[in-house]
GROMACS .gro file of C-alpha atoms in nm:
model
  411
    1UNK     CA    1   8.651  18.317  12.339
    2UNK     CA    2   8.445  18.047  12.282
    3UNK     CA    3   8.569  17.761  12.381
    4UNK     CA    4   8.492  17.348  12.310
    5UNK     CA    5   8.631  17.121  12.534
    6UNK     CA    6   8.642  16.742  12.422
    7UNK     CA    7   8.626  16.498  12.725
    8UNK     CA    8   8.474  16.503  13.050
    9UNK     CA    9   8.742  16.328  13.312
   10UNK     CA   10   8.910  16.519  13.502
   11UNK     CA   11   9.158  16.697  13.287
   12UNK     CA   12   8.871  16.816  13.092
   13UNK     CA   13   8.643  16.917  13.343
   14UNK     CA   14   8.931  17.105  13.545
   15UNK     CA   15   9.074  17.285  13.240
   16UNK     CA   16   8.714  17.388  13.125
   17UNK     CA   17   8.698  17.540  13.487
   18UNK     CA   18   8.956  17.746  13.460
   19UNK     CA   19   8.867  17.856  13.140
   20UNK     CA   20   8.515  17.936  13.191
   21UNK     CA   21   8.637  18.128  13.560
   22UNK     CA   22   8.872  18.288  13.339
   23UNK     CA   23   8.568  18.457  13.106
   24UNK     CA   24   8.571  18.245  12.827
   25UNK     CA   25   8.237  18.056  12.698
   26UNK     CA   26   8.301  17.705  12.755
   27UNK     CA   27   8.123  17.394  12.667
   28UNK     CA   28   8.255  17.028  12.748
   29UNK     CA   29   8.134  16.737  12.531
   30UNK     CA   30   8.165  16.406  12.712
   31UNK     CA   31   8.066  16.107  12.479
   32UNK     CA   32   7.929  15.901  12.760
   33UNK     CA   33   7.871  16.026  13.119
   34UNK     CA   34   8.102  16.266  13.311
   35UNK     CA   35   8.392  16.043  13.442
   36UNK     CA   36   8.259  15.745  13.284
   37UNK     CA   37   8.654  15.665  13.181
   38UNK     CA   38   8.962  15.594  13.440
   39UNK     CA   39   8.864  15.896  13.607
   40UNK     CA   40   8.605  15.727  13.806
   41UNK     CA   41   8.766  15.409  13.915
   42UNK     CA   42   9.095  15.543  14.013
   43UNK     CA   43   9.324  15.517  14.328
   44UNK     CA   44   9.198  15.806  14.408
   45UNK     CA   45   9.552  15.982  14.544
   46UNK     CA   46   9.717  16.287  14.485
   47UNK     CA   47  10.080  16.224  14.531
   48UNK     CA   48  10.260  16.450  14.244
   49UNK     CA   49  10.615  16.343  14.400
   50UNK     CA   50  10.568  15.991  14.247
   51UNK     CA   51  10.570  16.128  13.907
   52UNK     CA   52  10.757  15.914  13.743
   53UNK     CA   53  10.726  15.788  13.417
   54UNK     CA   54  10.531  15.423  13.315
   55UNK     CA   55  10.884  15.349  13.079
   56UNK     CA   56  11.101  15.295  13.389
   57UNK     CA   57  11.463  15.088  13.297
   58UNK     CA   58  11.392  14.720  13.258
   59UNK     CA   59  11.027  14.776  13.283
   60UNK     CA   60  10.964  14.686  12.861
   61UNK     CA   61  11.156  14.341  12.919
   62UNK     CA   62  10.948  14.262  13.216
   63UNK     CA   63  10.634  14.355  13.029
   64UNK     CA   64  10.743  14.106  12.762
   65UNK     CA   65  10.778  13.862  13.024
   66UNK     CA   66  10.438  13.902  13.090
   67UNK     CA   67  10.231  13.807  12.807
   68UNK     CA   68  10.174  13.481  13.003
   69UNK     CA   69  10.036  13.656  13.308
   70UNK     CA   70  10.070  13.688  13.664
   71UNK     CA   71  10.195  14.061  13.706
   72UNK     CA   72  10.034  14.354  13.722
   73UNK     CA   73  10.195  14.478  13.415
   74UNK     CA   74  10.076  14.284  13.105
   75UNK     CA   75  10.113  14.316  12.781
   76UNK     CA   76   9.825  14.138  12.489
   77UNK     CA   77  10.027  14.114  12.178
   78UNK     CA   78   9.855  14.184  11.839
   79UNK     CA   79   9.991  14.297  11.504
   80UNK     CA   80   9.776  14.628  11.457
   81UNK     CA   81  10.019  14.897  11.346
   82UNK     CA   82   9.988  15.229  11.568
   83UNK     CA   83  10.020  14.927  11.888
   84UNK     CA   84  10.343  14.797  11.707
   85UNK     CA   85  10.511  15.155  11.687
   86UNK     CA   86  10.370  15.216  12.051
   87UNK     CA   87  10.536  14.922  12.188
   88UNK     CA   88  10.844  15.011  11.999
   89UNK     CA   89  10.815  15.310  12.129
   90UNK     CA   90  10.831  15.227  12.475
   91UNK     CA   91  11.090  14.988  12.430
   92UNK     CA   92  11.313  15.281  12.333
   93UNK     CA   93  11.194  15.488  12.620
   94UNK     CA   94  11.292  15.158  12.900
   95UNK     CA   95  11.672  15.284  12.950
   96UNK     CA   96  11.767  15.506  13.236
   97UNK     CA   97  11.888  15.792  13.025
   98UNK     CA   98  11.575  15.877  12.942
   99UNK     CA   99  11.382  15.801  13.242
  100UNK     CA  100  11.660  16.083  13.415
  101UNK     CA  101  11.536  16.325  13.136
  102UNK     CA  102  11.132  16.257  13.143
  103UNK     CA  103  11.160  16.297  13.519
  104UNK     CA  104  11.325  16.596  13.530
  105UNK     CA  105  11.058  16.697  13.291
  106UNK     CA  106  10.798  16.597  13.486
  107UNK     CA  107  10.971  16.822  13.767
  108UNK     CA  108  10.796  17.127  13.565
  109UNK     CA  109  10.378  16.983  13.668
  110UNK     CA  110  10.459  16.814  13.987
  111UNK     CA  111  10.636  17.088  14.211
  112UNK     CA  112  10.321  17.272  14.133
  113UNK     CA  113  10.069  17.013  14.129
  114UNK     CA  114   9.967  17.039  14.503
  115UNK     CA  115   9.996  17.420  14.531
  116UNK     CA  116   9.754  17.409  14.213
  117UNK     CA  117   9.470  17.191  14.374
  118UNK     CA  118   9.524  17.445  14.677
  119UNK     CA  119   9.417  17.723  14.431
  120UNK     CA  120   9.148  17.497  14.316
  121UNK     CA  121   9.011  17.471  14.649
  122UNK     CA  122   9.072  17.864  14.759
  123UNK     CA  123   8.769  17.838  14.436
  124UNK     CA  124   8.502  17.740  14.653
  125UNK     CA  125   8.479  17.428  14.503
  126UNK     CA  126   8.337  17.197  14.760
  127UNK     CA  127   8.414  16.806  14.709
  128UNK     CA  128   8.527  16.533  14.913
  129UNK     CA  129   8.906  16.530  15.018
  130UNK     CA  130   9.202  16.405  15.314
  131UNK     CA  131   9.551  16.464  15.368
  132UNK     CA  132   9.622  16.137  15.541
  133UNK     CA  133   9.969  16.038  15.362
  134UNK     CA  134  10.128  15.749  15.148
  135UNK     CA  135  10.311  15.457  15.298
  136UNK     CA  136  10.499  15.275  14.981
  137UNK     CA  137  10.574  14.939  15.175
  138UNK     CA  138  10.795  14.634  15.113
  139UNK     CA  139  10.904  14.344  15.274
  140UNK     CA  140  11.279  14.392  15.235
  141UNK     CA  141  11.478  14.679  15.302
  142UNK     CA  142  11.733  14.660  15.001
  143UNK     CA  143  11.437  14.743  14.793
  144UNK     CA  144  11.254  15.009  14.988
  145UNK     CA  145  11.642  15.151  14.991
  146UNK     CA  146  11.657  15.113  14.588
  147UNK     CA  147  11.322  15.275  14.541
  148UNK     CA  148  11.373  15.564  14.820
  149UNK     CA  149  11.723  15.644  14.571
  150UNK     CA  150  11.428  15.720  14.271
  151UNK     CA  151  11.315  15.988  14.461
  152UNK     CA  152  11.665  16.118  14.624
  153UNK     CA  153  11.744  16.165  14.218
  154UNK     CA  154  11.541  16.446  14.221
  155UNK     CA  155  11.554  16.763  14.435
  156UNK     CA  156  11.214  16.879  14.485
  157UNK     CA  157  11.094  16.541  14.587
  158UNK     CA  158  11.369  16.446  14.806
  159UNK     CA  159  11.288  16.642  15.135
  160UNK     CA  160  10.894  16.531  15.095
  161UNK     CA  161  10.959  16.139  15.149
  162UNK     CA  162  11.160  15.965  15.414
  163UNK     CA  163  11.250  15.591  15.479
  164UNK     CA  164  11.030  15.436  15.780
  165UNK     CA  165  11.026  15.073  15.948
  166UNK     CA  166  10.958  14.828  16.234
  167UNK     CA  167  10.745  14.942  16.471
  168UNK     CA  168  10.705  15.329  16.332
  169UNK     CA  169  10.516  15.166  16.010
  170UNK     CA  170  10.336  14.940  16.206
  171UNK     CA  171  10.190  15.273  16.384
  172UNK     CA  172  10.181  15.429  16.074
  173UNK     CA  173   9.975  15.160  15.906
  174UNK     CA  174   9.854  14.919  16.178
  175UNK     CA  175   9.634  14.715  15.992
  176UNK     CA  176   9.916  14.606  15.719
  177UNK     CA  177  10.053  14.232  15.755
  178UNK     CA  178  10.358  14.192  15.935
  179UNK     CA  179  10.570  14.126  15.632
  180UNK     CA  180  10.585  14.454  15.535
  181UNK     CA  181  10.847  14.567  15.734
  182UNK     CA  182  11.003  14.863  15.538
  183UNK     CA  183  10.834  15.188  15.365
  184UNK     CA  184  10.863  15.535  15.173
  185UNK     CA  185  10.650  15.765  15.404
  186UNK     CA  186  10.466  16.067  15.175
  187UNK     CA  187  10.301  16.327  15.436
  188UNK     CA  188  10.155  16.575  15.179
  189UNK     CA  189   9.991  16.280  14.969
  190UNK     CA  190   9.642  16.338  14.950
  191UNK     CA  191   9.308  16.123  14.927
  192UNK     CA  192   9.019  16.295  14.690
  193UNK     CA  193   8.722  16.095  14.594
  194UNK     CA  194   8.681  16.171  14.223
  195UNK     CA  195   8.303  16.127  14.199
  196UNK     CA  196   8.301  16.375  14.396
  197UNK     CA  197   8.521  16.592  14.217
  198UNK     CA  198   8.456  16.543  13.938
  199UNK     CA  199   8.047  16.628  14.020
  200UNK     CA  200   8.115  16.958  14.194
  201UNK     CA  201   8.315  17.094  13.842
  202UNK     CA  202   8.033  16.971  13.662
  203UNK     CA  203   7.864  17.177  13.885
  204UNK     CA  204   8.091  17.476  13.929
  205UNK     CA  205   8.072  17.488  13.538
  206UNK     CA  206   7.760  17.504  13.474
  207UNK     CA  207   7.709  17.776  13.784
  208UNK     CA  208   7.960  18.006  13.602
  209UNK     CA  209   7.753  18.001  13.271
  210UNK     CA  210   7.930  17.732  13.090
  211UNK     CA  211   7.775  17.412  12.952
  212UNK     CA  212   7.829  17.033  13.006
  213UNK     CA  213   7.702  16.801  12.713
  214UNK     CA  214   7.699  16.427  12.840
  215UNK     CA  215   7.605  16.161  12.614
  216UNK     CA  216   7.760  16.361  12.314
  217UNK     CA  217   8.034  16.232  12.108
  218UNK     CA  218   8.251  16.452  11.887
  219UNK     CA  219   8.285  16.272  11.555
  220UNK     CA  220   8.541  16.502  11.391
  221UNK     CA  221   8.657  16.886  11.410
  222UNK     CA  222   8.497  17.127  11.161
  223UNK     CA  223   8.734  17.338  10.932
  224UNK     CA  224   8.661  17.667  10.791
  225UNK     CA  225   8.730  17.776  10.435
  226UNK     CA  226   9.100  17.875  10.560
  227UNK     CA  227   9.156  17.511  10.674
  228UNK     CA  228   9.133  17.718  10.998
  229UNK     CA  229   8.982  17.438  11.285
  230UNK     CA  230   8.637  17.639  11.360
  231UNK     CA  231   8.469  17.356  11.592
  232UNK     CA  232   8.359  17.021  11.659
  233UNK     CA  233   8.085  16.823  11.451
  234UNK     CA  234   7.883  16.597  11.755
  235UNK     CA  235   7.613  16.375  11.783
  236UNK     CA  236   7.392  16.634  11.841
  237UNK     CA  237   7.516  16.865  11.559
  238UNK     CA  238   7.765  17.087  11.489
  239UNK     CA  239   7.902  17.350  11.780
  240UNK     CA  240   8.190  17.689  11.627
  241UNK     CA  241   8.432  17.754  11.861
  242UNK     CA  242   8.783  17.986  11.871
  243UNK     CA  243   8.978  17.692  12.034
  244UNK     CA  244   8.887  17.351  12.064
  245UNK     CA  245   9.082  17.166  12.378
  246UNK     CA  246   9.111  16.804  12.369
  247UNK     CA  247   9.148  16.630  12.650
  248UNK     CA  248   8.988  16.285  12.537
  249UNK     CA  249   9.249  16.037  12.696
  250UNK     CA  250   9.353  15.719  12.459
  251UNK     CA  251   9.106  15.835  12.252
  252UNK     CA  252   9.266  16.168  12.089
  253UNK     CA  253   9.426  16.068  11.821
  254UNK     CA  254   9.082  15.966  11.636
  255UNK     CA  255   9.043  16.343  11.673
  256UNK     CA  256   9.394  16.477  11.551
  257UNK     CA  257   9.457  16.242  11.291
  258UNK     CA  258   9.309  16.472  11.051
  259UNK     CA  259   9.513  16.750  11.164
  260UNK     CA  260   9.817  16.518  11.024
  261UNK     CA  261   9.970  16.462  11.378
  262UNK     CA  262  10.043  16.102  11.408
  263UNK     CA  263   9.986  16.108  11.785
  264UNK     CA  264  10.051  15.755  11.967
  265UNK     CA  265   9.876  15.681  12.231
  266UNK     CA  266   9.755  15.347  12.394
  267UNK     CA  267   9.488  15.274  12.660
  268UNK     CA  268   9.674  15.112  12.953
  269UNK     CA  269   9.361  14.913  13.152
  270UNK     CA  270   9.343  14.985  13.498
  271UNK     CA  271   9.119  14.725  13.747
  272UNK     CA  272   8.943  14.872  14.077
  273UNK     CA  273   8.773  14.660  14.336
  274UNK     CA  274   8.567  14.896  14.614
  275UNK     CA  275   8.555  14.709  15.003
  276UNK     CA  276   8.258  14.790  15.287
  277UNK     CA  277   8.518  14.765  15.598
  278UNK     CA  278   8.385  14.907  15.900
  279UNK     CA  279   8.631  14.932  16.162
  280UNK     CA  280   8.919  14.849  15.877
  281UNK     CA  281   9.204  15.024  16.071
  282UNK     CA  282   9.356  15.161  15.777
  283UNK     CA  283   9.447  15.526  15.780
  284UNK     CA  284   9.568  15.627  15.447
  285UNK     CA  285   9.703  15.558  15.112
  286UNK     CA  286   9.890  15.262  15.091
  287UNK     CA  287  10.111  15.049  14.794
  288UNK     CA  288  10.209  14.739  14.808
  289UNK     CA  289  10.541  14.738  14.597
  290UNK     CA  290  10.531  14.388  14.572
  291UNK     CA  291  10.224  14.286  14.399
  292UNK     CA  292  10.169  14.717  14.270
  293UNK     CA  293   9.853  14.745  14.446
  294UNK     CA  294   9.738  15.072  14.612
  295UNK     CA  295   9.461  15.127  14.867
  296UNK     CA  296   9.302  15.465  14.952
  297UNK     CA  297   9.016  15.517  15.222
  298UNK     CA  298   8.698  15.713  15.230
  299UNK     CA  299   8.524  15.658  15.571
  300UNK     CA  300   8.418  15.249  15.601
  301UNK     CA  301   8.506  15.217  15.213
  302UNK     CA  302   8.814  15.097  15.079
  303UNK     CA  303   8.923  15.148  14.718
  304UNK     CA  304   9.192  14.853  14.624
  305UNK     CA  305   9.315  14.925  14.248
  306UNK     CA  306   9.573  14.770  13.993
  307UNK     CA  307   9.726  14.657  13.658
  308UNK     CA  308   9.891  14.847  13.357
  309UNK     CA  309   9.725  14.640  13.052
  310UNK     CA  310   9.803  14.676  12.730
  311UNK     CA  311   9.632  14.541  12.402
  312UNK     CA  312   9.318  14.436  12.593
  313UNK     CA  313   8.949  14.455  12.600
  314UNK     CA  314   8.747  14.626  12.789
  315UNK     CA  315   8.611  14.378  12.983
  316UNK     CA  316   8.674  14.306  13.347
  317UNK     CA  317   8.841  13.986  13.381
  318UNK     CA  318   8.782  13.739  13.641
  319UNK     CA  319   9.164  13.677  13.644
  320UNK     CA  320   9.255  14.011  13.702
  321UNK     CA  321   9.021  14.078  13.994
  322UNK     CA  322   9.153  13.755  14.200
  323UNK     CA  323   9.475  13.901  14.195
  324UNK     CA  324   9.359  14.213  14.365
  325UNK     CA  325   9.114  14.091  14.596
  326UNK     CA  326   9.372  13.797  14.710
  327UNK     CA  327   9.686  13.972  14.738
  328UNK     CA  328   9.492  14.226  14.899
  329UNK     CA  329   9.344  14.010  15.174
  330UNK     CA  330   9.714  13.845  15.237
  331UNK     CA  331   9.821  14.221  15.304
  332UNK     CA  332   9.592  14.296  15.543
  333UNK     CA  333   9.474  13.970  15.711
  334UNK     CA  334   9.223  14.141  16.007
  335UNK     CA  335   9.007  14.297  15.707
  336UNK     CA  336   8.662  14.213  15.714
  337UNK     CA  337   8.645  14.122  15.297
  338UNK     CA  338   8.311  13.990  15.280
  339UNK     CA  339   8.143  14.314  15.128
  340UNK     CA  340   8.285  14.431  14.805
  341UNK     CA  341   8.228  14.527  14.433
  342UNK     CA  342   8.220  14.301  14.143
  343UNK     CA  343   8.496  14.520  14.025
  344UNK     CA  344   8.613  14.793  13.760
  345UNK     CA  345   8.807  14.852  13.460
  346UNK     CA  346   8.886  15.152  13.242
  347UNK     CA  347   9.167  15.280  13.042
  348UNK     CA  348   9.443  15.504  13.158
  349UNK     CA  349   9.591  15.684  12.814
  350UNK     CA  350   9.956  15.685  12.762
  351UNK     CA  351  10.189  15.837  12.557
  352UNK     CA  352  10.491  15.556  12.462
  353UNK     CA  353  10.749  15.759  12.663
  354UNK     CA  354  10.533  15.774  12.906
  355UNK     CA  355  10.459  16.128  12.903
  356UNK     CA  356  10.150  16.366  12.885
  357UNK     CA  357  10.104  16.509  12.557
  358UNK     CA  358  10.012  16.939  12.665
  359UNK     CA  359  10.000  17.192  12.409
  360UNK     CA  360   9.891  17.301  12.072
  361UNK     CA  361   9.886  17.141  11.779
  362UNK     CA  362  10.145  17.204  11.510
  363UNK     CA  363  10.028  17.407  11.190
  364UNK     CA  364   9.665  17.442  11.391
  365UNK     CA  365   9.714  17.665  11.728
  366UNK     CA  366   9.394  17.691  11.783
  367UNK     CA  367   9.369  17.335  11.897
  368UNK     CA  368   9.554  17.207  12.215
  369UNK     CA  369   9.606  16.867  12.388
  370UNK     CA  370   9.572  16.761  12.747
  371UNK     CA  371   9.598  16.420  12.755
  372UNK     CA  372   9.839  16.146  12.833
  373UNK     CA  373   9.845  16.165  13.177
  374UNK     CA  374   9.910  15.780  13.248
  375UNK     CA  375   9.871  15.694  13.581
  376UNK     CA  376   9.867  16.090  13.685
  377UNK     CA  377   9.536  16.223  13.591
  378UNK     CA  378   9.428  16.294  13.913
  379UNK     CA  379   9.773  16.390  14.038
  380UNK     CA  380   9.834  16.665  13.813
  381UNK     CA  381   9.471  16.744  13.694
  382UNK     CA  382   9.516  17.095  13.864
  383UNK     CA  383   9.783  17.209  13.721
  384UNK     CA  384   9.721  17.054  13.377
  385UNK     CA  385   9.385  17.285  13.402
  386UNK     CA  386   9.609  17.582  13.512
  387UNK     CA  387   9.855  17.534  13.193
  388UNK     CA  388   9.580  17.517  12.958
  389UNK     CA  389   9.389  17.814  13.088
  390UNK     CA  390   9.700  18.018  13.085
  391UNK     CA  391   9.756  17.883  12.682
  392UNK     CA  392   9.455  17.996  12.588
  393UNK     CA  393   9.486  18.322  12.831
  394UNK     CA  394   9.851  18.367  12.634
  395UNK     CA  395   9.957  18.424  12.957
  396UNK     CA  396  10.200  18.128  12.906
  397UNK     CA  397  10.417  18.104  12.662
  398UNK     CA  398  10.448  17.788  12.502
  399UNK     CA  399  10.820  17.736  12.440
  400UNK     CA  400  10.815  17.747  12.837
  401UNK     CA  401  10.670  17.382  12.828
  402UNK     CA  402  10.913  17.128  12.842
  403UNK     CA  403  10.942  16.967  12.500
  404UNK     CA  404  10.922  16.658  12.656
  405UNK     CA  405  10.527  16.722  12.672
  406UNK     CA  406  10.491  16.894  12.309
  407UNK     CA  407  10.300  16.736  12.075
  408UNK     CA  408  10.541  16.874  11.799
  409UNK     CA  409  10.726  16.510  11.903
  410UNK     CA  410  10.467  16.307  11.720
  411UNK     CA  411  10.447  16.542  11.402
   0.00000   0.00000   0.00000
């Protein structure tokens, strides 16, 4: 079949993958450059076992709490209408009945997600990656205890994370400030540079005989005299294809609007700040619970990101950057901080639950959605790619999906 694939991050470019190793003829369109959008600036970890949704109990009241600042979850309140029904929406999400359900839902991608970028690597695909672990860290232990219950909910993730302190985090982590006393130690978390990644399935793509369109935006989808969706109009003209895959993050709905699926979906803005350390001392991933900052290393470089925004620009704020770079510093005191980035910012796209929207759309199959991934686009990018392949393979049968992630819920 041939196949359009709208967005170039890496849910796209890892579904378009599959589906061009798969036979099909695939082209992506990306309307600025490949990983221009919170796939570049990242944390840059691959830890499917926190999958957890953003819409945790209490979480909407302390977002509320924020509109003044000072956490890394804010909130910028305006009156337009799809925000309105989003916030509502995740207000109704916040209880723990429903965080119970989503995460058991989320079960279905994340017992899978490693074992899929394992068959993504058994590709060839050549990019750069670690398996150095997470340390979760805190400075007391009733809330390391508190969070390590979160995962004991759930049975898959339970044996993969165990409680560490004292002297065994301090090897673990020896660079961290002495505060941190207590952690949740992840072994199979994983470090993968998404520049990297995100370049070699460019790449791999284009190799296998498919296409990659940068600098292309896709304006609206074409319909045939059936009302049948038979492509994508773009910049560059119109391209036919037998499914169309979007997998535009907060974008999307511009794109399915016309399909009449009211699909809700907010840009939450996400702040990076990169670090020239040599001779840091810090071995893997590590987040600060405290202050919800996580650090990943590649070699002398140090990636530092944070910050769930709502209802913002796009611009990276001063404000917002301070907060990383000093409660990053306090953590880790023997840092050499001198060298770093001006900073980054870029939109992660969520659903209002909180949950990825995968699947086709209602009363037009031949479109699906991959999108909605929150906080877990790189996390369960693999198996995201492997769901929509098999979709479009009919290998999978839909009503396998968990509702949870249909995008029948927003019809």
């Amino acid at each position: 079949m041939r196949i359009a694939v709208v967005g170039g991050g890496v849910v796209g470019l890892i579904s378009a993958y599959q589906l061009v190793r798969s036979g099909h003829e695939v082209t992506v369109f990306e309307k600025h450059r490949i990983g221009a959008g919170a796939s570049t600036g990242n944390a840059c970890l691959v830890n499917p076992g926190s999958s957890f949704p953003v819409p945790a109990p209490g979480g909407f009241s302390q977002a509320v709490r924020s509109f003044g600042g000072g956490t890394a979850l804010l909130i910028r309140p305006h009156l337009r209408p799809s925000y309105v029904r989003f916030l509502l929406g995740m207000a109704r999400a916040s209880n723990q009945r429903v965080f119970d359900r989503q995460t058991d839902a989320y079960s279905w991608l994340g017992r899978e997600a490693l074992a899929a970028f394992d068959r993504l690597d058994d590709t060839g695909l050549e990019y750069e990656r670690h398996n150095r672990g997470l340390a979760e860290v805190f400075t007391e232990r009733d809330q390391r205890d508190r969070y390590l219950q979160q995962y004991q909910r759930v049975s898959w993730m339970a044996p993969k994370v165990r409680a560490v302190e004292g002297n065994e985090l301090a090897t673990l982590e020896p660079a961290l400030a002495d505060v941190y006393r207590f952690g949740v130690w992840t072994q199979e978390a994983r470090q993968v540079n998404p520049t990297s990644l995100m370049q070699a399935l460019r790449d791999a793509i284009v190799t296998a005989g498919g296409a990659v369109r940068e600098e292309t935006a896709v304006r609206r989808l074409l319909r045939s005299s059936s009302g049948q969706v038979s492509g994508v109009s773009t910049s560059s003209g119109e391209f036919t294809a037998d499914r169309v895959v979007i997998a535009a993050g907060y974008t999307s709905p511009e794109l399915t609007r016309a399909l009449g699926l009211r699909l809700c979906m907010e840009g939450g803005k996400g702040y990076s700040v990169d670090y020239m350390a040599p001779g840091h001392g810090i071995v893997g991933t590590v987040i600060l619970e405290d202050s919800h900052l996580a650090l990943s290393v590649f070699g002398d470089r140090l990636r530092v990101t944070s910050f769930m925004e709502f209802g913002g620009d796009s611009a990276v704020k001063d404000r917002a950057i301070s907060y990383i770079t000093s409660h990053f510093e306090q953590a880790f005191p023997g840092v050499d901080s001198s060298q770093r980035t001006a900073g980054w910012a870029g939109f992660r796209p969520m659903a209002p639950d909180g949950m990825p929207v995968i699947g086709s759309v209602p009363g037009a199959p031949e479109v699906i959605l991959a999108t909605g991934h929150a906080m877990l686009g790189l996390s369960l990018g693999a198996i995201t790619g492997e769901v929509i392949r098999d979709l479009v393979d009919g290998t999978l049968d839909e009503a396998s999906i968990p509702k949870e992630f249909s995008p029948g819920r927003f019809a």
